[in-house]
Short mmCIF file of C-alpha atoms in Angstrom, two decimals:
data_model
loop_
_atom_site.label_atom_id
_atom_site.label_comp_id
_atom_site.label_asym_id
_atom_site.label_seq_id
_atom_site.Cartn_x
_atom_site.Cartn_y
_atom_site.Cartn_z
CA MET A 260 -1.67 143.09 160.31
CA ALA A 261 0.39 140.25 158.88
CA THR A 262 -1.88 140.08 155.85
CA ALA A 263 -1.46 143.81 155.30
CA SER A 264 2.30 143.43 155.61
CA TYR A 265 2.33 140.61 153.07
CA GLY A 266 0.23 142.72 150.71
CA TYR A 267 2.51 145.75 151.04
CA TYR A 268 5.71 143.82 150.41
CA ARG A 269 4.21 141.73 147.62
CA ASN A 270 3.00 144.83 145.79
CA THR A 271 6.20 146.86 146.15
CA ILE A 272 8.48 143.93 145.29
CA PHE A 273 6.37 142.93 142.29
CA VAL A 274 6.14 146.46 140.85
CA THR A 275 9.90 146.90 141.27
CA MET A 276 10.63 143.61 139.50
CA PHE A 277 8.15 144.47 136.73
CA VAL A 278 9.83 147.82 136.06
CA GLY A 279 13.26 146.24 136.36
CA TYR A 280 12.53 143.39 133.98
CA THR A 281 10.89 145.74 131.48
CA LEU A 282 14.21 147.60 131.39
CA TYR A 283 16.09 144.28 131.17
CA TYR A 284 14.14 143.30 128.06
CA PHE A 285 14.19 146.76 126.50
CA ASN A 286 17.98 146.84 126.81
CA ARG A 287 18.20 143.33 125.38
CA LYS A 288 16.55 144.61 122.20
CA THR A 289 18.06 148.09 121.94
CA PHE A 290 20.44 147.03 119.17
CA SER A 291 17.50 145.79 117.09
CA PHE A 292 15.52 148.95 117.90
CA VAL A 293 18.28 151.35 116.79
CA MET A 294 19.54 149.18 113.92
CA PRO A 295 18.14 151.39 111.10
CA SER A 296 19.77 154.53 112.55
CA LEU A 297 23.00 152.73 113.41
CA MET A 298 23.36 151.33 109.87
CA GLN A 299 23.09 154.82 108.42
CA GLU A 300 26.25 155.75 110.33
CA ILE A 301 28.16 152.45 110.34
CA LYS A 302 28.22 150.03 107.39
CA LEU A 303 27.11 146.56 108.55
CA ASP A 304 26.16 143.59 106.34
CA LYS A 305 23.90 140.65 107.24
CA ASP A 306 26.80 138.55 108.52
CA ASP A 307 27.83 141.35 110.87
CA LEU A 308 24.29 141.72 112.18
CA GLY A 309 23.99 137.95 112.63
CA MET A 310 27.26 137.78 114.55
CA ILE A 311 26.23 140.57 116.92
CA THR A 312 22.78 139.14 117.70
CA SER A 313 23.97 135.52 117.88
CA SER A 314 26.70 136.42 120.37
CA GLN A 315 24.04 137.75 122.70
CA SER A 316 21.77 134.70 122.27
CA LEU A 317 24.60 132.29 123.07
CA ALA A 318 25.67 134.21 126.17
CA TYR A 319 22.06 134.57 127.34
CA ALA A 320 21.41 130.81 127.20
CA ILE A 321 24.59 130.06 129.18
CA SER A 322 24.06 132.82 131.72
CA LYS A 323 20.40 132.04 132.33
CA PHE A 324 21.27 128.44 133.21
CA ILE A 325 24.09 129.45 135.56
CA SER A 326 21.93 132.16 137.13
CA GLY A 327 19.13 129.67 137.78
CA VAL A 328 21.49 127.39 139.67
CA LEU A 329 23.04 130.33 141.53
CA SER A 330 19.63 131.68 142.57
CA ASP A 331 19.26 128.63 144.83
CA GLN A 332 22.59 129.39 146.50
CA VAL A 333 22.91 133.19 146.67
CA SER A 334 20.64 136.19 147.10
CA ALA A 335 18.12 136.57 144.26
CA ARG A 336 17.96 140.30 145.07
CA TRP A 337 21.69 140.69 144.46
CA LEU A 338 21.64 138.64 141.24
CA PHE A 339 18.74 140.64 139.76
CA SER A 340 20.20 144.03 140.73
CA ILE A 341 23.76 143.28 139.63
CA GLY A 342 22.53 141.95 136.29
CA LEU A 343 20.48 145.10 135.65
CA PHE A 344 23.46 147.27 136.56
CA LEU A 345 25.73 145.34 134.16
CA VAL A 346 23.21 145.47 131.32
CA GLY A 347 22.84 149.23 131.73
CA GLY A 348 26.58 149.82 131.88
CA ILE A 349 27.20 147.70 128.79
CA ASN A 350 24.59 149.64 126.82
CA VAL A 351 26.33 152.88 127.77
CA VAL A 352 29.72 151.53 126.62
CA PHE A 353 28.08 150.20 123.44
CA SER A 354 27.00 153.76 122.62
CA TRP A 355 30.69 154.78 122.57
CA SER A 356 31.71 151.99 120.14
CA SER A 357 31.96 151.78 116.35
CA THR A 358 33.41 148.41 115.24
CA VAL A 359 31.79 145.02 114.65
CA ALA A 360 34.28 143.21 116.90
CA VAL A 361 33.57 145.53 119.83
CA PHE A 362 29.82 145.43 119.16
CA SER A 363 29.87 141.60 119.22
CA GLY A 364 31.97 141.45 122.38
CA LEU A 365 29.80 143.94 124.22
CA TRP A 366 26.57 142.27 123.11
CA PHE A 367 27.96 138.94 124.34
CA LEU A 368 28.49 140.60 127.73
CA ASN A 369 24.98 142.03 127.48
CA GLY A 370 23.69 138.46 127.08
CA LEU A 371 25.60 137.36 130.18
CA GLY A 372 24.02 140.19 132.17
CA GLN A 373 20.56 139.43 130.73
CA GLY A 374 20.71 135.89 132.05
CA LEU A 375 20.78 137.20 135.62
CA GLY A 376 17.28 138.67 135.27
CA TRP A 377 14.54 136.07 135.06
CA PRO A 378 15.70 133.18 137.35
CA PRO A 379 15.78 135.42 140.46
CA CYS A 380 12.29 136.67 139.56
CA GLY A 381 10.97 133.10 139.49
CA ARG A 382 12.48 132.32 142.86
CA VAL A 383 11.19 135.52 144.50
CA LEU A 384 7.68 134.90 143.11
CA ARG A 385 7.61 131.37 144.50
CA LYS A 386 8.75 132.58 147.92
CA TRP A 387 6.22 135.43 148.16
CA PHE A 388 3.06 134.04 146.51
CA GLU A 389 0.76 131.09 147.27
CA PRO A 390 0.69 128.22 144.72
CA SER A 391 -2.85 129.29 143.72
CA GLN A 392 -1.50 132.80 142.89
CA LEU A 393 1.84 131.93 141.34
CA GLY A 394 0.67 131.40 137.75
CA THR A 395 -1.20 134.71 137.58
CA TRP A 396 1.65 136.81 138.97
CA TRP A 397 4.22 134.93 136.89
CA ALA A 398 2.12 135.64 133.79
CA ILE A 399 1.73 139.33 134.62
CA LEU A 400 5.47 139.67 135.17
CA SER A 401 6.07 137.93 131.82
CA CYS A 402 4.00 140.68 130.20
CA SER A 403 6.83 143.09 130.97
CA MET A 404 8.56 141.55 127.94
CA ASN A 405 5.51 142.15 125.74
CA LEU A 406 5.34 145.73 127.00
CA ALA A 407 9.01 146.42 126.24
CA GLY A 408 8.85 144.57 122.92
CA SER A 409 5.77 146.44 121.69
CA MET A 410 6.53 149.92 123.05
CA GLY A 411 10.30 149.82 122.46
CA PRO A 412 10.25 150.41 118.68
CA ILE A 413 7.75 153.25 119.07
CA ILE A 414 9.75 154.96 121.83
CA VAL A 415 13.02 154.63 119.90
CA THR A 416 11.41 155.89 116.68
CA VAL A 417 10.09 158.98 118.46
CA PHE A 418 13.42 159.69 120.18
CA SER A 419 15.42 159.07 117.00
CA GLN A 420 13.78 162.09 115.38
CA ASP A 421 15.70 164.36 117.77
CA TYR A 422 18.55 162.22 119.13
CA SER A 423 21.20 159.91 117.70
CA TRP A 424 21.23 156.17 118.39
CA ARG A 425 24.18 156.72 120.72
CA ILE A 426 22.21 159.10 122.94
CA ILE A 427 19.26 156.69 122.99
CA LEU A 428 21.44 153.78 124.14
CA MET A 429 23.12 155.96 126.74
CA ILE A 430 19.79 157.12 128.21
CA SER A 431 18.47 153.57 128.19
CA GLY A 432 21.60 152.23 129.88
CA MET A 433 21.67 154.92 132.55
CA SER A 434 18.01 154.20 133.35
CA CYS A 435 18.97 150.57 134.04
CA VAL A 436 21.82 151.61 136.30
CA ALA A 437 19.58 153.95 138.31
CA VAL A 438 16.76 151.38 138.71
CA SER A 439 19.24 148.66 139.74
CA PHE A 440 19.90 150.56 142.97
CA VAL A 441 16.15 150.82 143.61
CA CYS A 442 15.84 147.06 143.08
CA MET A 443 18.63 146.43 145.55
CA MET A 444 16.78 148.41 148.23
CA VAL A 445 13.20 147.25 147.59
CA ILE A 446 13.34 143.56 146.58
CA LYS A 447 13.38 141.03 149.43
CA ASN A 448 14.27 137.39 148.84
CA GLU A 449 11.55 135.89 151.07
CA PRO A 450 9.10 136.93 153.82
CA LYS A 451 11.42 135.94 156.68
CA ASP A 452 13.83 138.69 155.53
CA VAL A 453 11.30 141.24 156.85
CA GLY A 454 10.16 139.23 159.88
CA LEU A 455 7.17 137.47 158.29
CA PRO A 456 6.59 133.68 158.19
CA ASN A 457 7.63 132.10 154.91
CA ILE A 458 4.75 130.98 152.68
CA GLU A 459 6.07 127.43 152.27
CA ALA A 460 6.81 127.03 155.98
CA ALA A 461 3.24 128.02 156.83
CA ALA A 462 1.83 125.66 154.21
CA LYS A 463 3.84 122.73 155.54
CA LYS A 464 2.44 122.92 159.07
CA GLY A 465 -0.53 120.79 158.11
CA LYS A 466 1.10 118.82 155.32
CA ALA A 467 3.57 116.17 156.28
CA ALA A 468 3.89 114.98 152.71
CA SER A 469 5.39 118.18 151.40
CA SER A 470 8.42 118.00 149.16
CA SER A 471 11.57 117.70 151.21
CA ASP A 472 14.11 120.47 151.20
CA ASP A 473 16.95 117.98 151.48
CA SER A 474 16.59 116.71 147.92
CA THR A 475 19.83 116.75 145.99
CA LEU A 476 20.59 117.70 142.41
CA LYS A 477 20.84 113.99 141.62
CA ASP A 478 17.30 113.44 142.94
CA LEU A 479 16.07 116.26 140.71
CA LEU A 480 17.86 114.97 137.60
CA LEU A 481 16.48 111.45 138.16
CA SER A 482 12.89 112.74 138.12
CA PRO A 483 11.26 111.55 134.83
CA TYR A 484 8.81 114.45 134.98
CA LEU A 485 11.62 116.99 134.68
CA TRP A 486 12.58 115.57 131.30
CA LEU A 487 8.97 115.27 130.11
CA LEU A 488 8.52 118.92 131.02
CA CYS A 489 11.78 119.91 129.32
CA SER A 490 10.84 118.07 126.10
CA ALA A 491 7.43 119.71 125.87
CA TYR A 492 8.93 123.10 126.79
CA MET A 493 11.60 122.74 124.10
CA VAL A 494 9.07 121.95 121.37
CA SER A 495 6.59 124.65 122.44
CA PHE A 496 9.29 127.32 122.61
CA GLY A 497 10.86 126.13 119.35
CA VAL A 498 7.55 126.16 117.44
CA LYS A 499 6.65 129.57 118.89
CA THR A 500 10.02 130.91 117.75
CA VAL A 501 9.47 129.43 114.28
CA CYS A 502 6.35 131.54 113.82
CA THR A 503 7.73 134.70 115.42
CA ASP A 504 11.01 134.55 113.45
CA TRP A 505 9.87 133.09 110.13
CA GLY A 506 6.11 133.67 109.93
CA GLN A 507 6.49 137.09 108.33
CA LEU A 508 8.83 135.78 105.62
CA PHE A 509 6.51 132.82 104.98
CA LEU A 510 3.64 135.22 104.38
CA ILE A 511 5.64 137.50 102.07
CA GLN A 512 7.70 134.97 100.08
CA ASP A 513 5.37 131.97 99.92
CA LYS A 514 1.87 133.38 100.37
CA GLY A 515 2.27 136.55 98.29
CA GLN A 516 1.32 138.95 101.08
CA SER A 517 2.64 142.49 101.51
CA ARG A 518 5.21 143.61 104.05
CA LEU A 519 2.49 145.56 105.83
CA THR A 520 0.44 142.38 106.24
CA GLY A 521 3.52 140.53 107.45
CA SER A 522 4.34 143.12 110.11
CA SER A 523 0.66 143.35 111.10
CA TYR A 524 0.63 139.57 111.54
CA MET A 525 3.57 139.85 113.95
CA SER A 526 1.81 142.58 115.93
CA ALA A 527 -1.36 140.48 116.14
CA LEU A 528 0.73 137.53 117.33
CA GLU A 529 2.24 139.62 120.13
CA VAL A 530 -1.17 140.93 121.23
CA GLY A 531 -2.54 137.39 121.25
CA GLY A 532 0.52 136.28 123.18
CA LEU A 533 -0.07 138.92 125.84
CA LEU A 534 -3.67 137.79 126.32
CA GLY A 535 -2.71 134.11 126.22
CA THR A 536 -0.07 134.59 128.89
CA LEU A 537 -2.53 136.28 131.25
CA ALA A 538 -5.31 133.77 130.53
CA ALA A 539 -3.05 130.77 131.07
CA GLY A 540 -1.79 132.08 134.40
CA TYR A 541 -5.23 133.07 135.70
CA ILE A 542 -7.14 129.95 134.57
CA SER A 543 -4.45 127.54 135.77
CA ASP A 544 -4.35 129.29 139.16
CA ARG A 545 -8.10 128.77 139.50
CA ALA A 546 -7.53 125.07 138.78
CA VAL A 547 -4.82 124.90 141.46
CA ALA A 548 -7.06 126.66 143.98
CA LYS A 549 -9.89 124.22 143.24
CA GLN A 550 -7.96 120.95 143.00
CA GLY A 551 -4.83 121.63 145.04
CA MET A 552 -1.32 120.44 144.20
CA LYS A 553 -0.91 116.68 143.93
CA SER A 554 2.04 114.32 143.75
CA HIS A 555 0.75 112.89 140.45
CA GLY A 556 -0.56 115.11 137.70
CA ASN A 557 -0.77 118.89 137.85
CA PRO A 558 -3.93 121.04 137.66
CA ARG A 559 -2.17 123.25 135.09
CA HIS A 560 -1.80 120.37 132.62
CA PHE A 561 -5.31 120.77 131.20
CA ILE A 562 -4.82 124.35 130.02
CA VAL A 563 -1.33 123.48 128.70
CA ILE A 564 -2.71 120.62 126.58
CA VAL A 565 -5.66 122.68 125.29
CA MET A 566 -3.35 125.52 124.26
CA MET A 567 -0.87 123.16 122.58
CA ILE A 568 -3.77 121.75 120.54
CA GLY A 569 -4.59 125.36 119.64
CA MET A 570 -1.00 125.82 118.44
CA CYS A 571 -1.31 122.82 116.11
CA VAL A 572 -4.67 123.90 114.72
CA SER A 573 -3.72 127.54 114.14
CA MET A 574 -0.44 126.53 112.47
CA TYR A 575 -2.29 124.12 110.19
CA LEU A 576 -4.84 126.76 109.19
CA PHE A 577 -2.06 129.32 108.68
CA ARG A 578 -0.20 126.97 106.34
CA VAL A 579 -3.19 125.59 104.42
CA THR A 580 -5.80 128.36 104.18
CA VAL A 581 -3.75 131.52 103.56
CA THR A 582 -3.45 132.55 99.90
CA PRO A 583 -2.56 135.81 98.11
CA ASP A 584 -6.29 136.63 98.13
CA SER A 585 -6.93 135.83 101.79
CA SER A 586 -8.68 138.37 103.97
CA LYS A 587 -6.32 140.43 106.09
CA VAL A 588 -8.69 139.98 109.03
CA TRP A 589 -8.36 136.19 108.69
CA ILE A 590 -4.56 136.36 108.61
CA LEU A 591 -4.44 138.63 111.67
CA SER A 592 -6.92 136.36 113.46
CA LEU A 593 -4.66 133.38 112.84
CA GLY A 594 -1.69 135.35 114.17
CA ALA A 595 -3.57 136.32 117.32
CA ALA A 596 -4.81 132.75 117.78
CA PHE A 597 -1.31 131.31 117.48
CA GLY A 598 0.12 133.93 119.83
CA PHE A 599 -2.62 133.21 122.39
CA SER A 600 -2.03 129.45 122.15
CA SER A 601 1.78 129.48 122.14
CA TYR A 602 2.69 132.04 124.78
CA GLY A 603 0.46 130.35 127.39
CA PRO A 604 2.29 126.99 127.49
CA VAL A 605 5.69 128.68 127.36
CA THR A 606 4.74 130.66 130.47
CA LEU A 607 3.20 127.70 132.30
CA PHE A 608 6.12 125.35 131.68
CA GLY A 609 8.32 127.82 133.55
CA VAL A 610 5.81 128.02 136.42
CA ILE A 611 5.47 124.23 136.63
CA ALA A 612 9.24 123.67 136.53
CA SER A 613 9.63 125.98 139.51
CA GLU A 614 6.67 124.86 141.63
CA SER A 615 7.12 121.10 141.07
CA ALA A 616 10.72 121.11 142.32
CA PRO A 617 11.87 121.02 145.95
CA SER A 618 12.07 124.59 147.28
CA ASN A 619 15.86 124.36 147.62
CA LEU A 620 16.17 123.49 143.91
CA CYS A 621 13.37 125.50 142.26
CA GLY A 622 15.84 127.85 140.56
CA THR A 623 17.93 124.95 139.29
CA SER A 624 14.84 123.15 137.96
CA HIS A 625 13.71 126.25 136.07
CA ALA A 626 17.25 126.80 134.78
CA ILE A 627 17.44 123.28 133.33
CA ALA A 628 14.02 123.60 131.69
CA ALA A 629 14.87 127.03 130.26
CA LEU A 630 18.20 125.77 128.91
CA ILE A 631 16.49 122.90 127.09
CA ALA A 632 13.87 125.36 125.79
CA ASN A 633 16.66 127.47 124.34
CA VAL A 634 17.78 124.39 122.40
CA GLY A 635 14.35 124.52 120.77
CA GLY A 636 14.94 128.18 119.98
CA PHE A 637 18.26 127.28 118.36
CA LEU A 638 16.70 124.47 116.32
CA SER A 639 14.09 126.92 115.03
CA GLY A 640 16.89 128.98 113.51
CA LEU A 641 19.51 127.43 111.25
CA PRO A 642 18.07 123.85 111.04
CA PHE A 643 14.57 125.13 110.26
CA GLY A 644 15.96 127.66 107.77
CA THR A 645 17.91 124.85 106.07
CA ILE A 646 14.73 122.78 105.65
CA ALA A 647 12.97 125.82 104.19
CA LYS A 648 15.88 126.47 101.84
CA HIS A 649 15.92 122.94 100.39
CA TYR A 650 12.25 121.93 100.61
CA GLY A 651 10.32 125.21 100.84
CA TRP A 652 8.41 127.05 103.57
CA GLU A 653 5.37 124.79 103.19
CA THR A 654 7.34 121.67 104.11
CA ALA A 655 9.25 123.40 106.90
CA PHE A 656 6.06 124.56 108.61
CA TRP A 657 4.52 121.11 108.10
CA VAL A 658 7.47 119.55 109.95
CA ALA A 659 6.93 122.00 112.84
CA GLU A 660 3.23 121.08 112.94
CA VAL A 661 3.92 117.35 113.09
CA ILE A 662 6.50 117.71 115.86
CA CYS A 663 4.12 119.92 117.86
CA ALA A 664 1.21 117.47 117.41
CA ALA A 665 3.33 114.45 118.41
CA THR A 666 4.59 116.27 121.51
CA THR A 667 1.06 117.30 122.50
CA LEU A 668 -0.12 113.69 122.22
CA GLY A 669 2.83 112.41 124.26
CA PHE A 670 2.30 115.02 126.98
CA PHE A 671 -1.41 114.13 127.13
CA LEU A 672 -0.68 110.41 127.55
CA LEU A 673 1.88 111.05 130.31
CA ARG A 674 0.01 113.86 132.08
CA ASN A 675 -0.65 111.83 135.24
CA ILE A 676 2.88 110.59 136.03
CA ARG A 677 4.50 111.67 139.31
CA THR A 678 4.98 115.41 139.01
CA LYS A 679 6.51 116.19 142.40
CA MET A 680 10.22 116.21 141.61
CA GLY A 681 13.07 115.41 143.96
CA ARG A 682 13.43 112.74 146.65
CA VAL A 683 10.51 110.32 146.91
CA PRO A 684 9.44 109.59 150.53
CA LYS A 685 9.94 105.92 151.47
CA LYS A 686 6.21 105.36 152.01
CA GLU A 687 5.60 106.46 148.38
CA ASP A 688 8.58 104.66 146.88
#
């Protein structure tokens, strides 16, 4: 009966979070989706567009960190639901606006609301799923972003034939508001909220060496593995962002490919990313089920290292082998290969940051890792663009390759350090 109860709550909570986070991500990108229609009505130049999108990115990085820390202190259900409500409301107000200053301010607030989405998801997943299941369900939930990112432009394009961009944003925002109330009713923070034994409490009955819940933030910050994980996460996320943001321009401006090929490359990258995310979660979960969680090393490291090597190889082939005469199939294959290799580690670093931390600090651990990863995303923007401007795309992508390869080697050499973060028991000290 207990197993059936766990299954019921897991399924309903997961489906609700999947739908909710799909709406989170869709409403994060609505400005980009409606941009062509919006620019026909309101004159915006590149600086205006950059200011609007950058305001959201800055707010999102700050909010996601704060939300991660808060998710260890307050109800994850409330954080997730309130954030979705705010995001929906802001999109509705955005649809009433017409000036760059108001757009930028509202999109900054949208970023603040967006940051309340993912950290609560990570905490709820850890509380409801076994360690040998966490990677798979985390990966599937991550696919909500791929779903919204791939279907969003199509949905908006279809709706824009009959409705204005303002109506589209209003409908999208109201959908968020409505679903936020469903999330508030359905999502439960942990099994004990519905009278079931907590997963971690049950697991600890036969394991005296489990990570202590009395670890402090200082204990977490003094864990060398946290910073190894953050460094690798930063580089992986930064290099992934390099190819998703600049790969299309590299193909068009430096490799003489058409815009159609460039956009097709991006689509292939996203499809590969979807498959890579699912594969990384599933395969690493099988490794955890077979080997178990240890205090030194992590069963997920092997798939992370293999995929990071795949990132280096696919980037090298993309830079060296593509010419104006290259087969379109080859270019799309490289895009899919890079997407498969890059999205996997990005997903797993988030899983590892959460599961390797003490249960009372898993949200904080993930928040720190995600914040450092966003630094990589920032470095892939202006600094990378500056290198490309002065030395060319070829050199810029070569720099990204070298940094990725060096990080992969370092992570491989340090893969067996103590991975259980937090306070070290005296007998292990």
